[in-house]
mmCIF file of N, CA and C in Angstrom:
data_model
loop_
_atom_site.group_PDB
_atom_site.id
_atom_site.type_symbol
_atom_site.label_atom_id
_atom_site.label_comp_id
_atom_site.label_asym_id
_atom_site.label_seq_id
_atom_site.Cartn_x
_atom_site.Cartn_y
_atom_site.Cartn_z
ATOM 1 N N MET A 1 -42.409 60.801 13.394
ATOM 2 C CA MET A 1 -41.491 59.680 13.552
ATOM 3 C C MET A 1 -42.122 58.466 12.888
ATOM 4 N N THR A 2 -41.359 57.763 12.082
ATOM 5 C CA THR A 2 -41.894 56.632 11.340
ATOM 6 C C THR A 2 -41.748 55.336 12.134
ATOM 7 N N GLU A 3 -42.498 54.344 11.695
ATOM 8 C CA GLU A 3 -42.385 53.021 12.316
ATOM 9 C C GLU A 3 -40.987 52.458 12.100
ATOM 10 N N ARG A 4 -40.415 52.770 10.976
ATOM 11 C CA ARG A 4 -39.060 52.298 10.670
ATOM 12 C C ARG A 4 -38.051 52.826 11.692
ATOM 13 N N GLU A 5 -38.203 54.087 12.078
ATOM 14 C CA GLU A 5 -37.312 54.663 13.084
ATOM 15 C C GLU A 5 -37.526 54.009 14.448
ATOM 16 N N PHE A 6 -38.780 53.723 14.779
ATOM 17 C CA PHE A 6 -39.058 53.014 16.032
ATOM 18 C C PHE A 6 -38.408 51.631 16.020
ATOM 19 N N LEU A 7 -38.511 50.935 14.905
ATOM 20 C CA LEU A 7 -37.907 49.600 14.793
ATOM 21 C C LEU A 7 -36.383 49.670 14.843
ATOM 22 N N GLN A 8 -35.818 50.762 14.370
ATOM 23 C CA GLN A 8 -34.363 50.914 14.390
ATOM 24 C C GLN A 8 -33.842 50.956 15.825
ATOM 25 N N ILE A 9 -34.620 51.500 16.739
ATOM 26 C CA ILE A 9 -34.223 51.519 18.153
ATOM 27 C C ILE A 9 -34.013 50.090 18.634
ATOM 28 N N HIS A 10 -34.940 49.206 18.299
ATOM 29 C CA HIS A 10 -34.816 47.803 18.714
ATOM 30 C C HIS A 10 -33.596 47.151 18.068
ATOM 31 N N ARG A 11 -33.398 47.391 16.775
ATOM 32 C CA ARG A 11 -32.228 46.813 16.090
ATOM 33 C C ARG A 11 -30.926 47.321 16.710
ATOM 34 N N ASN A 12 -30.894 48.588 17.042
ATOM 35 C CA ASN A 12 -29.699 49.152 17.685
ATOM 36 C C ASN A 12 -29.446 48.511 19.040
ATOM 37 N N ASN A 13 -30.508 48.308 19.807
ATOM 38 C CA ASN A 13 -30.352 47.669 21.117
ATOM 39 C C ASN A 13 -29.816 46.243 20.981
ATOM 40 N N MET A 14 -30.285 45.526 19.973
ATOM 41 C CA MET A 14 -29.787 44.163 19.740
ATOM 42 C C MET A 14 -28.303 44.197 19.355
ATOM 43 N N GLU A 15 -27.919 45.137 18.516
ATOM 44 C CA GLU A 15 -26.518 45.275 18.103
ATOM 45 C C GLU A 15 -25.641 45.682 19.280
ATOM 46 N N LEU A 16 -26.146 46.555 20.147
ATOM 47 C CA LEU A 16 -25.393 46.943 21.344
ATOM 48 C C LEU A 16 -25.165 45.740 22.251
ATOM 49 N N THR A 17 -26.159 44.889 22.390
ATOM 50 C CA THR A 17 -26.019 43.676 23.189
ATOM 51 C C THR A 17 -24.978 42.752 22.584
ATOM 52 N N SER A 18 -24.994 42.626 21.268
ATOM 53 C CA SER A 18 -24.019 41.784 20.573
ATOM 54 C C SER A 18 -22.600 42.321 20.753
ATOM 55 N N LEU A 19 -22.426 43.622 20.608
ATOM 56 C CA LEU A 19 -21.102 44.221 20.800
ATOM 57 C C LEU A 19 -20.613 44.044 22.235
ATOM 58 N N GLN A 20 -21.525 44.172 23.186
ATOM 59 C CA GLN A 20 -21.153 43.985 24.590
ATOM 60 C C GLN A 20 -20.688 42.551 24.839
ATOM 61 N N ALA A 21 -21.367 41.575 24.226
ATOM 62 C CA ALA A 21 -20.977 40.170 24.383
ATOM 63 C C ALA A 21 -19.599 39.920 23.767
ATOM 64 N N LYS A 22 -19.340 40.497 22.600
ATOM 65 C CA LYS A 22 -18.018 40.358 21.972
ATOM 66 C C LYS A 22 -16.936 40.962 22.854
ATOM 67 N N TYR A 23 -17.218 42.127 23.387
ATOM 68 C CA TYR A 23 -16.270 42.810 24.259
ATOM 69 C C TYR A 23 -15.976 41.976 25.509
ATOM 70 N N ASP A 24 -17.024 41.466 26.131
ATOM 71 C CA ASP A 24 -16.847 40.642 27.324
ATOM 72 C C ASP A 24 -16.043 39.385 27.023
ATOM 73 N N LYS A 25 -16.255 38.812 25.861
ATOM 74 C CA LYS A 25 -15.515 37.604 25.470
ATOM 75 C C LYS A 25 -14.027 37.907 25.307
ATOM 76 N N ILE A 26 -13.718 39.047 24.693
ATOM 77 C CA ILE A 26 -12.317 39.420 24.496
ATOM 78 C C ILE A 26 -11.652 39.744 25.827
ATOM 79 N N VAL A 27 -12.299 40.556 26.625
ATOM 80 C CA VAL A 27 -11.715 40.960 27.900
ATOM 81 C C VAL A 27 -11.635 39.777 28.853
ATOM 82 N N GLY A 28 -12.699 39.004 28.939
ATOM 83 C CA GLY A 28 -12.706 37.833 29.822
ATOM 84 C C GLY A 28 -11.761 36.754 29.339
ATOM 85 N N GLY A 29 -11.665 36.571 28.030
ATOM 86 C CA GLY A 29 -10.806 35.536 27.470
ATOM 87 C C GLY A 29 -9.343 35.775 27.760
ATOM 88 N N SER A 30 -8.912 37.030 27.745
ATOM 89 C CA SER A 30 -7.502 37.307 27.991
ATOM 90 C C SER A 30 -7.132 37.061 29.444
ATOM 91 N N LEU A 31 -8.090 37.150 30.336
ATOM 92 C CA LEU A 31 -7.801 36.940 31.745
ATOM 93 C C LEU A 31 -7.861 35.464 32.126
ATOM 94 N N VAL A 32 -8.703 34.700 31.474
ATOM 95 C CA VAL A 32 -8.925 33.315 31.867
ATOM 96 C C VAL A 32 -7.926 32.360 31.233
ATOM 97 N N LEU A 33 -7.631 32.540 29.943
ATOM 98 C CA LEU A 33 -6.814 31.571 29.232
ATOM 99 C C LEU A 33 -5.364 31.541 29.693
ATOM 100 N N GLY A 34 -4.809 32.670 30.025
ATOM 101 C CA GLY A 34 -3.432 32.709 30.476
ATOM 102 C C GLY A 34 -2.427 32.434 29.372
ATOM 103 N N LYS A 35 -2.825 32.477 28.122
ATOM 104 C CA LYS A 35 -1.911 32.201 27.020
ATOM 105 C C LYS A 35 -1.245 33.466 26.498
ATOM 106 N N GLU A 36 -1.794 34.584 26.808
ATOM 107 C CA GLU A 36 -1.223 35.825 26.334
ATOM 108 C C GLU A 36 -0.088 36.228 27.261
ATOM 109 N N ILE A 37 1.064 36.468 26.672
ATOM 110 C CA ILE A 37 2.257 36.709 27.480
ATOM 111 C C ILE A 37 2.898 38.040 27.129
ATOM 112 N N SER A 38 2.124 39.030 26.927
ATOM 113 C CA SER A 38 2.624 40.336 26.507
ATOM 114 C C SER A 38 3.785 40.776 27.384
ATOM 115 N N GLY A 39 4.911 41.103 26.719
ATOM 116 C CA GLY A 39 6.083 41.571 27.443
ATOM 117 C C GLY A 39 6.964 40.457 27.964
ATOM 118 N N MET A 40 6.549 39.244 27.819
ATOM 119 C CA MET A 40 7.329 38.115 28.314
ATOM 120 C C MET A 40 8.157 37.519 27.171
ATOM 121 N N PRO A 41 9.242 36.805 27.491
ATOM 122 C CA PRO A 41 10.032 36.157 26.449
ATOM 123 C C PRO A 41 9.243 35.059 25.748
ATOM 124 N N TYR A 42 9.745 34.634 24.592
ATOM 125 C CA TYR A 42 9.063 33.607 23.804
ATOM 126 C C TYR A 42 8.959 32.299 24.583
ATOM 127 N N VAL A 43 7.787 31.700 24.538
ATOM 128 C CA VAL A 43 7.538 30.388 25.122
ATOM 129 C C VAL A 43 6.964 29.538 24.000
ATOM 130 N N GLY A 44 7.443 28.323 23.841
ATOM 131 C CA GLY A 44 6.999 27.466 22.749
ATOM 132 C C GLY A 44 5.496 27.262 22.710
ATOM 133 N N ARG A 45 4.929 27.362 21.508
ATOM 134 C CA ARG A 45 3.513 27.147 21.222
ATOM 135 C C ARG A 45 2.567 28.130 21.910
ATOM 136 N N VAL A 46 3.089 29.168 22.451
ATOM 137 C CA VAL A 46 2.261 30.212 23.038
ATOM 138 C C VAL A 46 2.581 31.497 22.281
ATOM 139 N N PHE A 47 1.557 32.146 21.765
ATOM 140 C CA PHE A 47 1.753 33.322 20.939
ATOM 141 C C PHE A 47 1.256 34.564 21.653
ATOM 142 N N ASP A 48 1.958 35.620 21.440
ATOM 143 C CA ASP A 48 1.569 36.896 22.017
ATOM 144 C C ASP A 48 0.532 37.546 21.097
ATOM 145 N N THR A 49 -0.733 37.429 21.467
ATOM 146 C CA THR A 49 -1.818 37.994 20.655
ATOM 147 C C THR A 49 -2.455 39.195 21.343
ATOM 148 N N SER A 50 -1.796 39.702 22.369
ATOM 149 C CA SER A 50 -2.420 40.769 23.154
ATOM 150 C C SER A 50 -2.635 42.040 22.337
ATOM 151 N N MET A 51 -1.744 42.336 21.406
ATOM 152 C CA MET A 51 -1.922 43.564 20.633
ATOM 153 C C MET A 51 -3.137 43.469 19.729
ATOM 154 N N SER A 52 -3.321 42.338 19.052
ATOM 155 C CA SER A 52 -4.496 42.209 18.194
ATOM 156 C C SER A 52 -5.777 42.213 19.030
ATOM 157 N N LYS A 53 -5.722 41.621 20.205
ATOM 158 C CA LYS A 53 -6.893 41.637 21.100
ATOM 159 C C LYS A 53 -7.171 43.058 21.571
ATOM 160 N N THR A 54 -6.121 43.804 21.866
ATOM 161 C CA THR A 54 -6.291 45.178 22.315
ATOM 162 C C THR A 54 -6.897 46.026 21.202
ATOM 163 N N GLU A 55 -6.387 45.853 19.989
ATOM 164 C CA GLU A 55 -6.937 46.595 18.860
ATOM 165 C C GLU A 55 -8.401 46.242 18.636
ATOM 166 N N GLU A 56 -8.722 44.953 18.727
ATOM 167 C CA GLU A 56 -10.106 44.519 18.543
ATOM 168 C C GLU A 56 -11.001 45.090 19.637
ATOM 169 N N ARG A 57 -10.494 45.095 20.858
ATOM 170 C CA ARG A 57 -11.262 45.637 21.988
ATOM 171 C C ARG A 57 -11.533 47.124 21.785
ATOM 172 N N VAL A 58 -10.526 47.869 21.354
ATOM 173 C CA VAL A 58 -10.692 49.304 21.116
ATOM 174 C C VAL A 58 -11.678 49.545 19.974
ATOM 175 N N ASP A 59 -11.592 48.748 18.908
ATOM 176 C CA ASP A 59 -12.540 48.880 17.794
ATOM 177 C C ASP A 59 -13.977 48.659 18.262
ATOM 178 N N ILE A 60 -14.173 47.650 19.098
ATOM 179 C CA ILE A 60 -15.518 47.369 19.610
ATOM 180 C C ILE A 60 -15.996 48.514 20.503
ATOM 181 N N GLU A 61 -15.102 49.048 21.323
ATOM 182 C CA GLU A 61 -15.475 50.180 22.177
ATOM 183 C C GLU A 61 -15.929 51.376 21.342
ATOM 184 N N ILE A 62 -15.213 51.655 20.260
ATOM 185 C CA ILE A 62 -15.562 52.778 19.393
ATOM 186 C C ILE A 62 -16.913 52.535 18.722
ATOM 187 N N GLN A 63 -17.108 51.321 18.199
ATOM 188 C CA GLN A 63 -18.391 50.984 17.567
ATOM 189 C C GLN A 63 -19.528 51.119 18.568
ATOM 190 N N TYR A 64 -19.314 50.606 19.776
ATOM 191 C CA TYR A 64 -20.348 50.625 20.808
ATOM 192 C C TYR A 64 -20.720 52.064 21.157
ATOM 193 N N LYS A 65 -19.721 52.899 21.390
ATOM 194 C CA LYS A 65 -19.992 54.287 21.771
ATOM 195 C C LYS A 65 -20.725 55.045 20.669
ATOM 196 N N ASP A 66 -20.315 54.824 19.423
ATOM 197 C CA ASP A 66 -20.976 55.489 18.297
ATOM 198 C C ASP A 66 -22.429 55.055 18.174
ATOM 199 N N LEU A 67 -22.672 53.749 18.225
ATOM 200 C CA LEU A 67 -24.036 53.228 18.111
ATOM 201 C C LEU A 67 -24.886 53.665 19.300
ATOM 202 N N TYR A 68 -24.299 53.645 20.494
ATOM 203 C CA TYR A 68 -25.027 54.071 21.690
ATOM 204 C C TYR A 68 -25.457 55.530 21.560
ATOM 205 N N TYR A 69 -24.560 56.389 21.082
ATOM 206 C CA TYR A 69 -24.876 57.809 20.910
ATOM 207 C C TYR A 69 -26.005 58.000 19.891
ATOM 208 N N ARG A 70 -25.881 57.339 18.738
ATOM 209 C CA ARG A 70 -26.922 57.456 17.711
ATOM 210 C C ARG A 70 -28.259 56.918 18.215
ATOM 211 N N ASN A 71 -28.223 55.833 18.991
ATOM 212 C CA ASN A 71 -29.457 55.246 19.515
ATOM 213 C C ASN A 71 -30.096 56.177 20.545
ATOM 214 N N GLN A 72 -29.288 56.843 21.356
ATOM 215 C CA GLN A 72 -29.838 57.778 22.338
ATOM 216 C C GLN A 72 -30.518 58.954 21.646
ATOM 217 N N LEU A 73 -29.935 59.430 20.546
ATOM 218 C CA LEU A 73 -30.581 60.502 19.786
ATOM 219 C C LEU A 73 -31.932 60.041 19.242
ATOM 220 N N LEU A 74 -31.974 58.809 18.739
ATOM 221 C CA LEU A 74 -33.216 58.257 18.207
ATOM 222 C C LEU A 74 -34.251 58.065 19.322
ATOM 223 N N ILE A 75 -33.819 57.596 20.473
ATOM 224 C CA ILE A 75 -34.726 57.409 21.615
ATOM 225 C C ILE A 75 -35.274 58.762 22.073
ATOM 226 N N ASN A 76 -34.434 59.772 22.132
ATOM 227 C CA ASN A 76 -34.898 61.110 22.526
ATOM 228 C C ASN A 76 -35.919 61.646 21.532
ATOM 229 N N LYS A 77 -35.672 61.421 20.247
ATOM 230 C CA LYS A 77 -36.627 61.841 19.220
ATOM 231 C C LYS A 77 -37.957 61.097 19.401
ATOM 232 N N ALA A 78 -37.883 59.804 19.687
ATOM 233 C CA ALA A 78 -39.096 59.002 19.895
ATOM 234 C C ALA A 78 -39.855 59.478 21.131
ATOM 235 N N ARG A 79 -39.139 59.756 22.213
ATOM 236 C CA ARG A 79 -39.786 60.239 23.443
ATOM 237 C C ARG A 79 -40.502 61.575 23.203
ATOM 238 N N ASP A 80 -39.864 62.457 22.454
ATOM 239 C CA ASP A 80 -40.494 63.749 22.136
ATOM 240 C C ASP A 80 -41.756 63.541 21.305
ATOM 241 N N TYR A 81 -41.675 62.654 20.326
ATOM 242 C CA TYR A 81 -42.824 62.344 19.474
ATOM 243 C C TYR A 81 -43.962 61.751 20.308
ATOM 244 N N ILE A 82 -43.631 60.796 21.167
ATOM 245 C CA ILE A 82 -44.640 60.123 21.992
ATOM 246 C C ILE A 82 -45.296 61.108 22.955
ATOM 247 N N ALA A 83 -44.519 62.016 23.511
ATOM 248 C CA ALA A 83 -45.055 62.982 24.480
ATOM 249 C C ALA A 83 -46.114 63.897 23.865
ATOM 250 N N GLU A 84 -46.033 64.102 22.550
ATOM 251 C CA GLU A 84 -46.990 64.984 21.879
ATOM 252 C C GLU A 84 -48.302 64.286 21.520
ATOM 253 N N LEU A 85 -48.362 62.967 21.630
ATOM 254 C CA LEU A 85 -49.581 62.238 21.264
ATOM 255 C C LEU A 85 -50.657 62.446 22.324
ATOM 256 N N PRO A 86 -51.907 62.647 21.897
ATOM 257 C CA PRO A 86 -52.976 62.897 22.865
ATOM 258 C C PRO A 86 -53.499 61.631 23.553
ATOM 259 N N ASP A 87 -53.375 60.480 22.917
ATOM 260 C CA ASP A 87 -53.940 59.243 23.443
ATOM 261 C C ASP A 87 -52.956 58.551 24.393
ATOM 262 N N MET A 88 -53.362 58.409 25.656
ATOM 263 C CA MET A 88 -52.501 57.803 26.668
ATOM 264 C C MET A 88 -52.200 56.341 26.357
ATOM 265 N N THR A 89 -53.167 55.603 25.859
ATOM 266 C CA THR A 89 -52.959 54.190 25.541
ATOM 267 C C THR A 89 -51.906 54.042 24.448
ATOM 268 N N LEU A 90 -52.004 54.841 23.417
ATOM 269 C CA LEU A 90 -51.029 54.799 22.335
ATOM 270 C C LEU A 90 -49.643 55.179 22.842
ATOM 271 N N ARG A 91 -49.571 56.169 23.706
ATOM 272 C CA ARG A 91 -48.269 56.562 24.279
ATOM 273 C C ARG A 91 -47.652 55.406 25.060
ATOM 274 N N MET A 92 -48.478 54.724 25.843
ATOM 275 C CA MET A 92 -47.963 53.592 26.624
ATOM 276 C C MET A 92 -47.509 52.460 25.716
ATOM 277 N N ILE A 93 -48.287 52.159 24.685
ATOM 278 C CA ILE A 93 -47.934 51.083 23.753
ATOM 279 C C ILE A 93 -46.609 51.392 23.057
ATOM 280 N N LEU A 94 -46.469 52.599 22.517
ATOM 281 C CA LEU A 94 -45.240 52.962 21.808
ATOM 282 C C LEU A 94 -44.024 52.938 22.733
ATOM 283 N N THR A 95 -44.194 53.426 23.941
ATOM 284 C CA THR A 95 -43.086 53.445 24.892
ATOM 285 C C THR A 95 -42.668 52.036 25.285
ATOM 286 N N LEU A 96 -43.636 51.219 25.656
ATOM 287 C CA LEU A 96 -43.305 49.861 26.098
ATOM 288 C C LEU A 96 -42.747 49.005 24.960
ATOM 289 N N LYS A 97 -43.337 49.115 23.793
ATOM 290 C CA LYS A 97 -42.924 48.257 22.686
ATOM 291 C C LYS A 97 -41.599 48.684 22.075
ATOM 292 N N TYR A 98 -41.450 49.952 21.758
ATOM 293 C CA TYR A 98 -40.287 50.375 20.993
ATOM 294 C C TYR A 98 -39.130 50.898 21.837
ATOM 295 N N ILE A 99 -39.417 51.576 22.920
ATOM 296 C CA ILE A 99 -38.326 52.095 23.743
ATOM 297 C C ILE A 99 -37.874 51.061 24.773
ATOM 298 N N ASN A 100 -38.842 50.393 25.410
ATOM 299 C CA ASN A 100 -38.484 49.379 26.399
ATOM 300 C C ASN A 100 -38.241 48.005 25.791
ATOM 301 N N GLY A 101 -38.614 47.830 24.526
ATOM 302 C CA GLY A 101 -38.318 46.579 23.826
ATOM 303 C C GLY A 101 -39.183 45.393 24.216
ATOM 304 N N MET A 102 -40.383 45.642 24.704
ATOM 305 C CA MET A 102 -41.265 44.542 25.097
ATOM 306 C C MET A 102 -41.978 43.963 23.874
ATOM 307 N N MET A 103 -42.341 42.703 23.974
ATOM 308 C CA MET A 103 -43.110 42.046 22.919
ATOM 309 C C MET A 103 -44.553 42.556 22.976
ATOM 310 N N THR A 104 -45.256 42.433 21.847
ATOM 311 C CA THR A 104 -46.615 42.965 21.755
ATOM 312 C C THR A 104 -47.539 42.332 22.794
ATOM 313 N N TYR A 105 -47.414 41.019 23.005
ATOM 314 C CA TYR A 105 -48.298 40.368 23.980
ATOM 315 C C TYR A 105 -47.989 40.822 25.400
ATOM 316 N N ASP A 106 -46.723 41.128 25.692
ATOM 317 C CA ASP A 106 -46.377 41.652 27.017
ATOM 318 C C ASP A 106 -46.913 43.073 27.201
ATOM 319 N N VAL A 107 -46.839 43.864 26.145
ATOM 320 C CA VAL A 107 -47.371 45.233 26.190
ATOM 321 C C VAL A 107 -48.872 45.190 26.446
ATOM 322 N N ALA A 108 -49.558 44.325 25.691
ATOM 323 C CA ALA A 108 -51.015 44.203 25.848
ATOM 324 C C ALA A 108 -51.379 43.780 27.270
ATOM 325 N N ALA A 109 -50.631 42.821 27.803
ATOM 326 C CA ALA A 109 -50.906 42.356 29.167
ATOM 327 C C ALA A 109 -50.647 43.459 30.196
ATOM 328 N N ALA A 110 -49.598 44.229 29.988
ATOM 329 C CA ALA A 110 -49.269 45.299 30.928
ATOM 330 C C ALA A 110 -50.317 46.402 30.928
ATOM 331 N N ILE A 111 -50.884 46.673 29.758
ATOM 332 C CA ILE A 111 -51.880 47.733 29.641
ATOM 333 C C ILE A 111 -53.276 47.231 29.999
ATOM 334 N N GLY A 112 -53.509 45.941 29.792
ATOM 335 C CA GLY A 112 -54.822 45.383 30.101
ATOM 336 C C GLY A 112 -55.746 45.317 28.902
ATOM 337 N N ILE A 113 -55.173 45.177 27.707
ATOM 338 C CA ILE A 113 -55.975 45.006 26.498
ATOM 339 C C ILE A 113 -55.536 43.720 25.812
ATOM 340 N N SER A 114 -56.280 43.309 24.794
ATOM 341 C CA SER A 114 -55.896 42.094 24.073
ATOM 342 C C SER A 114 -54.733 42.398 23.129
ATOM 343 N N GLU A 115 -54.033 41.343 22.748
ATOM 344 C CA GLU A 115 -52.908 41.506 21.824
ATOM 345 C C GLU A 115 -53.393 42.019 20.467
ATOM 346 N N LYS A 116 -54.550 41.506 20.014
ATOM 347 C CA LYS A 116 -55.104 41.963 18.732
ATOM 348 C C LYS A 116 -55.428 43.454 18.773
ATOM 349 N N MET A 117 -55.973 43.900 19.889
ATOM 350 C CA MET A 117 -56.297 45.320 20.029
ATOM 351 C C MET A 117 -55.017 46.162 20.002
ATOM 352 N N CYS A 118 -53.991 45.683 20.646
ATOM 353 C CA CYS A 118 -52.709 46.386 20.658
ATOM 354 C C CYS A 118 -52.147 46.493 19.238
ATOM 355 N N GLN A 119 -52.173 45.393 18.509
ATOM 356 C CA GLN A 119 -51.696 45.395 17.119
ATOM 357 C C GLN A 119 -52.540 46.325 16.252
ATOM 358 N N ARG A 120 -53.832 46.313 16.478
ATOM 359 C CA ARG A 120 -54.734 47.152 15.701
ATOM 360 C C ARG A 120 -54.453 48.637 15.961
ATOM 361 N N ILE A 121 -54.229 48.992 17.213
ATOM 362 C CA ILE A 121 -53.927 50.389 17.556
ATOM 363 C C ILE A 121 -52.656 50.840 16.845
ATOM 364 N N LEU A 122 -51.634 49.997 16.852
ATOM 365 C CA LEU A 122 -50.384 50.342 16.176
ATOM 366 C C LEU A 122 -50.578 50.462 14.666
ATOM 367 N N LYS A 123 -51.322 49.509 14.106
ATOM 368 C CA LYS A 123 -51.549 49.520 12.663
ATOM 369 C C LYS A 123 -52.302 50.778 12.244
ATOM 370 N N VAL A 124 -53.341 51.127 12.981
ATOM 371 C CA VAL A 124 -54.134 52.315 12.662
ATOM 372 C C VAL A 124 -53.276 53.572 12.802
ATOM 373 N N HIS A 125 -52.499 53.624 13.862
ATOM 374 C CA HIS A 125 -51.664 54.819 14.071
ATOM 375 C C HIS A 125 -50.676 55.007 12.936
ATOM 376 N N PHE A 126 -49.940 53.972 12.603
ATOM 377 C CA PHE A 126 -48.916 54.121 11.578
ATOM 378 C C PHE A 126 -49.492 54.258 10.170
ATOM 379 N N SER A 127 -50.665 53.706 9.937
ATOM 380 C CA SER A 127 -51.270 53.881 8.612
ATOM 381 C C SER A 127 -51.901 55.269 8.467
ATOM 382 N N ASN A 128 -52.362 55.851 9.564
ATOM 383 C CA ASN A 128 -52.950 57.193 9.503
ATOM 384 C C ASN A 128 -51.893 58.286 9.485
ATOM 385 N N VAL A 129 -50.793 58.052 10.161
ATOM 386 C CA VAL A 129 -49.756 59.068 10.265
ATOM 387 C C VAL A 129 -48.938 59.138 8.994
ATOM 388 N N PHE A 130 -48.696 57.974 8.359
ATOM 389 C CA PHE A 130 -47.797 57.971 7.207
ATOM 390 C C PHE A 130 -48.498 57.395 6.012
#
């Protein structure tokens, strides 16, 4: 498993968060504003935008599910790769940093090593493996 694939997990998680925020805005917005009048007669200066909102919501749901599925496959591949590593410290660093999405200084603090040592372990691992 390459470092690029590990980094893709983080990028996917960020994109999933963004899609969730868009979805919440669309769903929450239709309930709060009260301007959408789907099925109601015409009212001046109020437009029925519920269909476009529904289509947008469905598109976001499809994107989210697809990305979530692909990210889960990548996470499973990463977990399998990490499980085969003999060094417990390296396994903990890779899991905390790439799967759990922690920052390097948080990973170092959780493990009880310095941030420089954590960075060095990652650099050595990825330069030796690839």
